[in-house]
CSV table of C-alpha atoms in Angstrom, one decimal:
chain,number,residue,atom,x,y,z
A,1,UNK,CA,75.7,117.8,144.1
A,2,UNK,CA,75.2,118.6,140.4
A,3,UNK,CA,78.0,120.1,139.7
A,4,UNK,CA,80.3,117.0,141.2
A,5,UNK,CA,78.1,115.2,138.7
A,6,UNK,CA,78.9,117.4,135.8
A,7,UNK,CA,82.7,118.0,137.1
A,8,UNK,CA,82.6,113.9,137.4
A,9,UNK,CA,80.9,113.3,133.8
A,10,UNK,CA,83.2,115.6,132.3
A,11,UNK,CA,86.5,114.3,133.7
A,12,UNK,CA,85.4,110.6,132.8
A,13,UNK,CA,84.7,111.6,129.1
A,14,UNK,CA,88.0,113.9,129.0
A,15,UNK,CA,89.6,110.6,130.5
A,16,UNK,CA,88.3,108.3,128.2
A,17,UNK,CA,89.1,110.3,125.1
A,18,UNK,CA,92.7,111.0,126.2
A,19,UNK,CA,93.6,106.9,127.0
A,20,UNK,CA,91.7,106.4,123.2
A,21,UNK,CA,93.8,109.0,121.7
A,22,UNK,CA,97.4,107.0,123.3
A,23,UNK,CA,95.7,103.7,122.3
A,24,UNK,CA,95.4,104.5,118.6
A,25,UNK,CA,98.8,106.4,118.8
A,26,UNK,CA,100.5,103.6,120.3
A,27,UNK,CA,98.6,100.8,117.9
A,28,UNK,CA,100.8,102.6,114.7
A,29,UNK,CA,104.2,103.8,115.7
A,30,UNK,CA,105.6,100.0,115.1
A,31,UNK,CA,104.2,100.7,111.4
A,32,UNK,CA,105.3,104.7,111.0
A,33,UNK,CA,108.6,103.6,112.4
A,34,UNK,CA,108.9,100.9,109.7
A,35,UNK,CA,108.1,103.2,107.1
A,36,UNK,CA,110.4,105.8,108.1
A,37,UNK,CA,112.8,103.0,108.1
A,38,UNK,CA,112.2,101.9,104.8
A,39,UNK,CA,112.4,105.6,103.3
A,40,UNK,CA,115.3,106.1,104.8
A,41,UNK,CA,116.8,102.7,103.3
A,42,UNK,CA,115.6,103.8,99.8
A,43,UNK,CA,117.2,107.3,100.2
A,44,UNK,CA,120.3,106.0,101.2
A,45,UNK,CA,120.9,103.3,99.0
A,46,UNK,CA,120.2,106.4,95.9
A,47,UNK,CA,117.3,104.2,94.8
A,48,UNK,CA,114.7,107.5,95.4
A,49,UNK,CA,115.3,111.1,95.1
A,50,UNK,CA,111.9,111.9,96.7
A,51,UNK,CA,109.3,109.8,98.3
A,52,UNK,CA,105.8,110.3,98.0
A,53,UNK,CA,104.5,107.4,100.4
A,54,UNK,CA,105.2,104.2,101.9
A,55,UNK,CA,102.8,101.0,102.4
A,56,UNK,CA,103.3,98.6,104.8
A,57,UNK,CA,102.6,94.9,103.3
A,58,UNK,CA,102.4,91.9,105.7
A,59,UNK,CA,102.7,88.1,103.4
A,60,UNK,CA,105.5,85.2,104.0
A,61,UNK,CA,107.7,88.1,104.7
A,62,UNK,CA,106.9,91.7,105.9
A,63,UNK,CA,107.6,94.3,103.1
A,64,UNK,CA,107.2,98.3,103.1
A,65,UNK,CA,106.9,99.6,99.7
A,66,UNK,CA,108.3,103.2,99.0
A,67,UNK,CA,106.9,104.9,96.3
A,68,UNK,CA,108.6,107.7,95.0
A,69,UNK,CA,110.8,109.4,91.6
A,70,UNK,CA,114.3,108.1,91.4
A,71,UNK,CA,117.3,110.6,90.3
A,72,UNK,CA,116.5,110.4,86.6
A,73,UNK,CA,112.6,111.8,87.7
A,74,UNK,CA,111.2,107.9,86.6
A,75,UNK,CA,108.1,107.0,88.8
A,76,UNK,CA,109.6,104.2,91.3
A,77,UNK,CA,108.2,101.6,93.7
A,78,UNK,CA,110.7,99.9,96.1
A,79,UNK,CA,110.4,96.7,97.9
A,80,UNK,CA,112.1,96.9,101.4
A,81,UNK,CA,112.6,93.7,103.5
A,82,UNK,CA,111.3,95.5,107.0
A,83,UNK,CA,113.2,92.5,108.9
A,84,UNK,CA,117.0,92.8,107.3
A,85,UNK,CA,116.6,96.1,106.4
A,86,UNK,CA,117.7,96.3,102.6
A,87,UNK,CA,116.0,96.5,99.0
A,88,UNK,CA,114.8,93.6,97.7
A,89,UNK,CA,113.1,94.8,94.6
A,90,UNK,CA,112.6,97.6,92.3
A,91,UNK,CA,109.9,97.8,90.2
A,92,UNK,CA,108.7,100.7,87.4
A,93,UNK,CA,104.7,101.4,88.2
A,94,UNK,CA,104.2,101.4,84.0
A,95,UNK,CA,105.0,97.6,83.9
A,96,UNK,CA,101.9,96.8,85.9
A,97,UNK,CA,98.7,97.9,86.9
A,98,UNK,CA,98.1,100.9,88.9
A,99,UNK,CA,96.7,101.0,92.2
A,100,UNK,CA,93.3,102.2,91.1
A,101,UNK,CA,93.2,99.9,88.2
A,102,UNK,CA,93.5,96.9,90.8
A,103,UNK,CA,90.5,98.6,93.1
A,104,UNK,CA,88.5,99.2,90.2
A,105,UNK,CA,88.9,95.3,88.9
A,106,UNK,CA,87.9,94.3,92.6
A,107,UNK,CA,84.9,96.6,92.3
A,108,UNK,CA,83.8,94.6,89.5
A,109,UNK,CA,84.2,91.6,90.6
A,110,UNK,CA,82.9,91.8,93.8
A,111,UNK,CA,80.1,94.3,95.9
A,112,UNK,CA,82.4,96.4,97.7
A,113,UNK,CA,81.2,98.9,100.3
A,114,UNK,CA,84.5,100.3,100.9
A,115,UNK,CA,88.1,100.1,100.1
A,116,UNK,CA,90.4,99.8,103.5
A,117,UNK,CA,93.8,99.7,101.5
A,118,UNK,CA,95.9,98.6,98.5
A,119,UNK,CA,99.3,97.6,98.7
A,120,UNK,CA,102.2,96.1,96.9
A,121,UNK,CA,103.1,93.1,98.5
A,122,UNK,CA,105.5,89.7,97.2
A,123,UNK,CA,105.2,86.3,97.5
A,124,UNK,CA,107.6,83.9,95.9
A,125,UNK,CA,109.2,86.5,93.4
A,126,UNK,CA,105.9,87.2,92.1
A,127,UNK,CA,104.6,90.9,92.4
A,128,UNK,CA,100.8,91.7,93.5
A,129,UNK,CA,98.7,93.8,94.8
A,130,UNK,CA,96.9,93.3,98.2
A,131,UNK,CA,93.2,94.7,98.5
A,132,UNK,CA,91.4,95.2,101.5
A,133,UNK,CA,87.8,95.8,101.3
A,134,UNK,CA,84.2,95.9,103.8
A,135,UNK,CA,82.0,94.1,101.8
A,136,UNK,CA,78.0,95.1,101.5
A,137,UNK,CA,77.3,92.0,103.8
A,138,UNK,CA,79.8,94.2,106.5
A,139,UNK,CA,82.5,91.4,106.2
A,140,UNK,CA,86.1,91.8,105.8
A,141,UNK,CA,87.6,90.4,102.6
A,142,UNK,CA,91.6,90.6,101.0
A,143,UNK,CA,91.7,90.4,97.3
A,144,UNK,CA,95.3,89.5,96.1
A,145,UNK,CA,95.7,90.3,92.0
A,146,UNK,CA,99.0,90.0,89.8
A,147,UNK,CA,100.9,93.0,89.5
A,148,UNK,CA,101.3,92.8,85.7
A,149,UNK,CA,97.6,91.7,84.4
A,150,UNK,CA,95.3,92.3,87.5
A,151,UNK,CA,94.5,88.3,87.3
A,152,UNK,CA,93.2,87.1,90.8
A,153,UNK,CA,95.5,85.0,92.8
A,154,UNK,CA,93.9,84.6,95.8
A,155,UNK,CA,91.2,85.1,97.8
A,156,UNK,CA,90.3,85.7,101.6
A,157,UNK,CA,86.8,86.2,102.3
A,158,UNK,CA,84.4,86.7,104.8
A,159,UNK,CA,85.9,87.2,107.9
């Protein structure tokens, strides 16, 4: 009798870990496919000779930004329009704020326990970034800040 009870324990927990693995695998292939989407668009279209990462940014219209070193070895970041499939944008990283510069301004603003994600998102031709933070008080709060000065735009707190 023990050892259905072990045999039974151990088949549940091997069970449960296996349907939570396929859960969490299945939750982000729509996203990994869209990046490998937008790399390849960004490749093809000469924009970026190598790609260090892509971000996947979700506004009025869904975005994946590709960053990467274009052909003459500049630093690049390019916009790509998940839904039609081509560049939208291409933007040099030295004419705005950097990534950490736009965590660090939220960090002062704000009691942040954690940082979730920055991204580079659009909204109606204007660059920012999007900052996704657990605040101290456990909530979930988006920060977005202009690309070029790091001034807030808006903010979604609380939830």
């Amino acid at each position: 009798m023990v050892n259905w009870i072990k045999f039974l324990s151990v088949f549940l927990l091997t069970l449960f870990v296996t349907i939570t693995i396929i859960v969490f695998y299945q939750a982000e292939k729509p996203f990994a496919s869209s990046r490998d989407a937008a790399i390849d668009i960004a490749r093809q279209e000469g924009k970026l000779a190598t790609v260090d990462r892509a971000d996947v940014y979700h506004g009025t219209t869904s975005l994946v930004s590709v960053y990467g070193i274009d052909g003459e070895g500049k630093d690049k970041i390019i916009l790509v329009d998940e839904q039609a499939g081509k560049v939208i944008r291409s933007v040099s990283p030295k004419k705005g704020i950097t990534e950490q510069k736009a965590a660090d301004i939220v960090k002062k603003e704000d009691k942040v326990k954690k940082i979730l994600h920055s991204s580079l998102g659009l909204e109606k031709e204007n660059l920012l970034w999007e900052v996704a933070y657990v605040g101290e008080d456990e909530s979930l709060n988006y920060v977005y800040l202009n690309f070029e000065d790091g001034e807030w735009r808006k903010r979604i707190m609380n939830l």
